[in-house]
XYZ file of C-alpha atoms in Angstrom:
366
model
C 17.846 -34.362 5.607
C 18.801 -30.773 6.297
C 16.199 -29.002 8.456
C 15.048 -25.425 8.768
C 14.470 -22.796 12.080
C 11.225 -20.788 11.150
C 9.316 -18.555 13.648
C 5.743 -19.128 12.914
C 3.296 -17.016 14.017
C 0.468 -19.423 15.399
C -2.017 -16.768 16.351
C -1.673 -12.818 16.959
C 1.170 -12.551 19.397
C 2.232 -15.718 19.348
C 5.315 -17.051 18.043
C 6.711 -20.907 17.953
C 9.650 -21.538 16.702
C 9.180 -24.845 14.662
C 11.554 -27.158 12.511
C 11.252 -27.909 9.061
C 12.693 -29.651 5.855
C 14.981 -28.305 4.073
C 13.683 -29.439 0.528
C 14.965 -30.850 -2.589
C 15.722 -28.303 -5.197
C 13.999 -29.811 -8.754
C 15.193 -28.531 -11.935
C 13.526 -24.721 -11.763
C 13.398 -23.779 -8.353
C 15.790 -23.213 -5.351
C 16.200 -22.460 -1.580
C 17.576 -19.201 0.081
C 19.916 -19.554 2.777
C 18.449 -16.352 4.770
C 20.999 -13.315 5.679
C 18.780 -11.050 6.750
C 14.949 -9.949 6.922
C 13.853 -6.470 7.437
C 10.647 -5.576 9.445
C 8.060 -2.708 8.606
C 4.272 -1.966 10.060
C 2.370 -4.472 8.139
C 4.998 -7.206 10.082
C 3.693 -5.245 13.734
C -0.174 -5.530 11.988
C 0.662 -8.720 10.981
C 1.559 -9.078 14.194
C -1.116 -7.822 16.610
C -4.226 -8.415 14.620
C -3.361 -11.430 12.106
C -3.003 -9.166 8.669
C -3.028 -10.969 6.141
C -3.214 -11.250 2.076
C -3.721 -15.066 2.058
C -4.370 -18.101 4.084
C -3.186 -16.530 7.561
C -1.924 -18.102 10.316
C -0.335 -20.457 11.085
C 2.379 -18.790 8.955
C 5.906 -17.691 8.458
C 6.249 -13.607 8.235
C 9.046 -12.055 6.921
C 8.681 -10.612 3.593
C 11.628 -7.771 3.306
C 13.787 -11.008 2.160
C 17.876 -11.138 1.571
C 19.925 -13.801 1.835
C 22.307 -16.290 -0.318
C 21.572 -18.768 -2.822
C 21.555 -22.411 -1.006
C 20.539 -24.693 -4.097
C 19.431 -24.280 -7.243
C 17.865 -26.208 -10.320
C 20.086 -25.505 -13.567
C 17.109 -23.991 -15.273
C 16.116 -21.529 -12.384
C 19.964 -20.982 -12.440
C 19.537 -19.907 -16.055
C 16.789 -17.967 -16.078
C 17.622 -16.479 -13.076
C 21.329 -15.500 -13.913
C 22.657 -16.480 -10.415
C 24.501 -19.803 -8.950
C 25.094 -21.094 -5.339
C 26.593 -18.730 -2.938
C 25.021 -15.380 -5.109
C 23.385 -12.866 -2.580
C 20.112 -12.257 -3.713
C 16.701 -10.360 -2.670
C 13.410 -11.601 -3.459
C 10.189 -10.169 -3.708
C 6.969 -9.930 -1.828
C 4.354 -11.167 -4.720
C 4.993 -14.697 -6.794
C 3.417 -13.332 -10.125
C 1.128 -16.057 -12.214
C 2.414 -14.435 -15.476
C -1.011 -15.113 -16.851
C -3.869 -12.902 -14.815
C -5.251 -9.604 -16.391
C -2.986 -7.862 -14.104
C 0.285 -9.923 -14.764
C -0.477 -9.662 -18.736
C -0.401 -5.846 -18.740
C 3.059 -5.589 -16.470
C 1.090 -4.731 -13.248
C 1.840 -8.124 -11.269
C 1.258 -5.713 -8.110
C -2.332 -6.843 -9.113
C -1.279 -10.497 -9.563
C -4.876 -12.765 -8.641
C -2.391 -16.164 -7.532
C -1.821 -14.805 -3.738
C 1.105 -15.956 -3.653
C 4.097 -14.548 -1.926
C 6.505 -14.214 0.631
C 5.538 -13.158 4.573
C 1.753 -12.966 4.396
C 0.693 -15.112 1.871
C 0.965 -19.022 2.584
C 0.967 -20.414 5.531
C 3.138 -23.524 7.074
C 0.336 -26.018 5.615
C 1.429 -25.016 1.810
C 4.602 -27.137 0.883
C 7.298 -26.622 2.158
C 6.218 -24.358 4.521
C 9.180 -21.590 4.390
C 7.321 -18.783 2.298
C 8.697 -16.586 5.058
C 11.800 -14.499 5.660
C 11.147 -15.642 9.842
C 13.618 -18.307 8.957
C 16.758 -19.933 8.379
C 16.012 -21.187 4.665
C 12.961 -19.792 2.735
C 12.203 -21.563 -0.876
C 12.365 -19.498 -4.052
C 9.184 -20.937 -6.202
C 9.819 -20.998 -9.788
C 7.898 -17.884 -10.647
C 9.756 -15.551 -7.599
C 10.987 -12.695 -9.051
C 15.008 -12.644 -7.865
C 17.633 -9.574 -8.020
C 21.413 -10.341 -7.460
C 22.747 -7.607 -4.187
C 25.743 -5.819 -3.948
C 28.597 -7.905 -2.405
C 29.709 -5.120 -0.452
C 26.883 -3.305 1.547
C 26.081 -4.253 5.213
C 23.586 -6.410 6.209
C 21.053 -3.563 7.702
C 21.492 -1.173 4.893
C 20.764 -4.195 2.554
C 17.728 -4.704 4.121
C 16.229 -1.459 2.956
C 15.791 -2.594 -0.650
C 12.619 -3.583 -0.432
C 11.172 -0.603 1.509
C 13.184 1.639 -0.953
C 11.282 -0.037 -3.842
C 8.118 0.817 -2.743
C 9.255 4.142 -2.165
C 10.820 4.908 -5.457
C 7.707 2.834 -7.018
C 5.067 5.255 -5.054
C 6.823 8.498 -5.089
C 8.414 8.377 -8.479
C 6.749 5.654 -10.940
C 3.085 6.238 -9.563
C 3.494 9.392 -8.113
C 5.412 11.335 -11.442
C 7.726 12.867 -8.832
C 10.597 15.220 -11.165
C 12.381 17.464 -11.883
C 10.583 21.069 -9.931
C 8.299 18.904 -8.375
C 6.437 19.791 -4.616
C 6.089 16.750 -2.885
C 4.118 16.140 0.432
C 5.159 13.196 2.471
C 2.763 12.315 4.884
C 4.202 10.023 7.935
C 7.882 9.762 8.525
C 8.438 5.832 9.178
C 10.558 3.764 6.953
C 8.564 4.010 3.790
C 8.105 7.911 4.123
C 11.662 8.888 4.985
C 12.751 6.836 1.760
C 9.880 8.398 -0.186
C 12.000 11.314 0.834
C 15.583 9.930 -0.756
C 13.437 8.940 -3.738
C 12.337 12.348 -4.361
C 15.340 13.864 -3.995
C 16.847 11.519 -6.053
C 14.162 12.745 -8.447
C 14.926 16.115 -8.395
C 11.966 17.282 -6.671
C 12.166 21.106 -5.180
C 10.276 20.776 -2.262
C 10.017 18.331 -0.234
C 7.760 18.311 2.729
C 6.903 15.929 5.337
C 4.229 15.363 8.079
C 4.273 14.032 11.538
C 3.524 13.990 14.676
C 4.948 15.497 18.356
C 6.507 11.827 18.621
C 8.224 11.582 15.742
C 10.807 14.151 16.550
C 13.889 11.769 15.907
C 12.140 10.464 12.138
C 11.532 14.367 11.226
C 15.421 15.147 11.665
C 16.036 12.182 9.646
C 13.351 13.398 7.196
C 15.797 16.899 6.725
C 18.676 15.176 6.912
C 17.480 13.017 3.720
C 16.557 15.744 1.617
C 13.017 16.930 3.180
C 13.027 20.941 2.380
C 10.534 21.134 5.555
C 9.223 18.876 8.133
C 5.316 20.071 10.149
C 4.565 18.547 13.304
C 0.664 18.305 12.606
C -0.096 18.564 16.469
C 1.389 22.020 16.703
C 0.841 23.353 13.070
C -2.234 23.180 10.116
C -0.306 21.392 7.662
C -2.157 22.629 4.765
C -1.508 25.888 5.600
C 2.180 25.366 6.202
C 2.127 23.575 2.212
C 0.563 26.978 0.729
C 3.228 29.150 2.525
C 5.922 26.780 1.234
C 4.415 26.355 -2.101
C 3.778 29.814 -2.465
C 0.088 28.850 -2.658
C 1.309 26.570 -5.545
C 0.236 23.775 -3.409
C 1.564 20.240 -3.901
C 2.318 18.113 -7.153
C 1.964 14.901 -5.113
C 0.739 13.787 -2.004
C 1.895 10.548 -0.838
C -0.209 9.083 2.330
C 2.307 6.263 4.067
C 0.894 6.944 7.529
C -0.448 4.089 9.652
C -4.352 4.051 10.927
C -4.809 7.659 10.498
C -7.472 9.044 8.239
C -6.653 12.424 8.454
C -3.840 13.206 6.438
C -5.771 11.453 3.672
C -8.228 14.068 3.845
C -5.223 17.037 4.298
C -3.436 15.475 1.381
C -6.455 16.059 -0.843
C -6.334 20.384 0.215
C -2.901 20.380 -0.128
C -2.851 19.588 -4.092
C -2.712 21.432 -6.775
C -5.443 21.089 -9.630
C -4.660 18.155 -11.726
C -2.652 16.884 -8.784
C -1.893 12.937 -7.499
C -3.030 11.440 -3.784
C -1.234 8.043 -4.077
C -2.468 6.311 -0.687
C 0.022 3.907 0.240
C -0.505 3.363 4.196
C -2.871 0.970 5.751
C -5.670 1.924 8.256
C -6.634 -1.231 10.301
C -9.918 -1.327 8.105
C -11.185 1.814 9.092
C -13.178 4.214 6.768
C -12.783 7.417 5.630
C -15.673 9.590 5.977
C -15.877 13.624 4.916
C -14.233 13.264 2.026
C -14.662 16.560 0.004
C -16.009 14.804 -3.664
C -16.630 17.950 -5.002
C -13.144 19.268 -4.652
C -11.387 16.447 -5.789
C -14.028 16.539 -9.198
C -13.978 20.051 -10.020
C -9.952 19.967 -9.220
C -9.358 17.282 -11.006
C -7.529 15.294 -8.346
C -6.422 11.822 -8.692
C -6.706 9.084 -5.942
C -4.548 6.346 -6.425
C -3.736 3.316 -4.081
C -0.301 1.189 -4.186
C 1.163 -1.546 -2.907
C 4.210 -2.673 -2.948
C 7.215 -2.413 -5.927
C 7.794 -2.486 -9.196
C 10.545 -5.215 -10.796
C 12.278 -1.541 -12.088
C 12.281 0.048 -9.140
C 13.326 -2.680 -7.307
C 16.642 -2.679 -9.379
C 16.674 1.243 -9.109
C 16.641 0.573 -5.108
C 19.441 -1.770 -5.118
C 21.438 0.954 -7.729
C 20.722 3.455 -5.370
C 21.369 1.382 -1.839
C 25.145 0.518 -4.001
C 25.425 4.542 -4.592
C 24.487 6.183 -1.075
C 24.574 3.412 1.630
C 26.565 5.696 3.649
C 23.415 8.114 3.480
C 20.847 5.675 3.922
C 22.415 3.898 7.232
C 21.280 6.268 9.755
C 17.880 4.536 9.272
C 18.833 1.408 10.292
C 18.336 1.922 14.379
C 17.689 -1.655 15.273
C 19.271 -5.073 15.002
C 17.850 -8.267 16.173
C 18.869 -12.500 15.983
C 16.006 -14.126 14.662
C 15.280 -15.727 18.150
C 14.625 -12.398 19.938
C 11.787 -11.966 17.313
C 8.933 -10.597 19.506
C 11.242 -8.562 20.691
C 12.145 -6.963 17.287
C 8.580 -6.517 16.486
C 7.416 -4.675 19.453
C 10.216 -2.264 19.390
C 9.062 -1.910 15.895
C 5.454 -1.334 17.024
C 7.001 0.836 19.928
C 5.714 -1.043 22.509
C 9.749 -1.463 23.974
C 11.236 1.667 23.669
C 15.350 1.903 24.319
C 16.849 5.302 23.678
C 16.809 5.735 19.867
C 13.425 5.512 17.998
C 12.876 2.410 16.170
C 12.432 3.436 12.257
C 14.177 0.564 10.297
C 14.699 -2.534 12.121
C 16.741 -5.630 10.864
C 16.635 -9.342 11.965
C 19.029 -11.730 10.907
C 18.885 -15.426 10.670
C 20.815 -16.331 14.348
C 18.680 -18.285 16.599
């Protein structure tokens, strides 16, 4: 029987590498044969601290998922419109189909808990429900796109990040056509909330970091942003009003990491009537001061996301096929599947190397 390399994470900083079955395609499911997997902060949170959104550890991560089509049963073949050797993404959440959330489109909201990365761990058959891996399984109910033949690897590995953006910037967030747009935290997520809104036709596009994210801000302009703040040096809701013209912004959209403040900023720098869509995780802390008055008499709308959308998913891959060329300069990092730890602290910038870590990609060599 064929057999599988997985990195499991056993507990928080540890990784074993482990073997595993290969198994048996039936008649309406299949295995991957992993390309690629692409890493972002809930992998380094994951990581550290043992985040998770189902049975935890032990566990295969990995959920930003491409790779080729190993086996397949004919009716998964069918209803998934792809054969052996078809290069394929998959996404995070295994829908139920039935669940309130499911039944009104929103599987985002799905109540199974299943998925890919943080979901089941290496005691749910067959174990590889991670993209940490040689082979990961594809469970009847994973939701599958067919990739572009010709893209490279790294650049491929942005769909998934891209499909949140597009989904949280654009589908949630009602970024268009003359829209302001505040971008709060220039990682991976916020600097291709940035393409997204572009790609939307927003107007102005600003976003907000820090004094050590110097590299992701000229990224940020050179993507579209209209202005980037460094909120150590500058009052960011100041600089929005100046750029706005005191118009202030259509949509805020919070991807920042374990900061509470631009949460807080975000909700002064709307406009009446205007959308917070709070997108970044913050380690479980809380946020206090919040100004409920404001955001009642102006109207503002809170609204938290996770994840993509089946449509935007398919809009990522259209727009990954139309602007790769654009889009590379975000992949910085590259890394075999057996320098893992390695990957995920450069991520987490605990190894630094001369280039800032915003997109980082590991294949399947171990």
């Amino acid at each position: 029987m064929a057999t599988a390399i997985a990195a499991v994470l056993d507990r928080a900083r540890t990784v074993q590498f482990q073997e595993f079955p290969v198994p048996q395609v039936d008649d309406d499911d299949a295995v991957l044969e992993v390309e690629a997997c692409g890493l972002c902060g809930t992998d380094y949170e994951q990581y550290v601290a043992g985040l998770s959104f189902g049975e935890g550890m032990p566990i295969v991560p990995g959920h930003e998922i491409i790779g080729r089509i190993d086996s397949i049963g004919t009716t998964a073949a069918e209803r998934w419109g792809v054969e052996v050797g078809d290069r394929v993404t998959v996404e995070p959440i295994i829908p139920c189909g039935v669940c309130e959330g499911c039944v009104e489109g929103a599987f985002t909201r799905c109540h199974s808990g299943l998925g890919y990365g943080m979901y089941q761990g290496t005691g749910t058959y067959p174990s590889l429900w991670g993209g940490y891996a040689t082979h990961v399984y594809l469970h009847p109910r994973a939701l599958i796109h067919k990739l572009p033949e010709d893209i490279p690897t790294d650049v491929t590995t942005l769909v998934n990040p891209l499909s949140n953006a597009i989904r949280w910037v654009y589908e949630v967030g009602g970024a268009s056509l003359g829209s302001n747009v505040v971008i709060a935290g220039p990682g991976q997520r916020g600097l291709l909330a940035v393409a997204a809104a572009k790609k939307a036709g927003a107007k102005t596009i600003i976003v907000t970091g820090t004094a050590a994210d110097v590299f992701r801000l000229e990224l940020a302009r050179r993507l579209g942003a209209t202005m980037t703040i460094n909120v150590d040096e500058d009052d960011p809701v100041a600089r929005v009003a100046e750029a706005t013209g005191d118009a202030m912004a259509d949509v805020v959209l919070d991807v920042s990491a374990g900061a509470t403040a631009p949460i807080l900023q975000g909700i002064h720098m709307l406009r009446r009537g205007g959308r917070l869509v709070l997108a970044g995780l913050e380690s479980g802390r809380k946020l206090n001061d919040v100004p409920i008055d404001e955001v009642v008499l102006r109207e503002i709308e809170l609204k938290g996301v996770v994840s993509g959308s089946y449509q935007s998913t398919e809009l990522a891959i259209n727009m990954i096929r139309e602007s790769a060329e654009d889009l590379a300069p975000l992949c910085t990092h590259t890394f075999a599947l057996r320098d893992v730890a390695d990957a995920i602290c450069t991520l987490g910038r605990e190894i630094t190397d001369s280039k800032d870590a915003v997109h980082i990609t590991l294949t399947s060599e171990v």
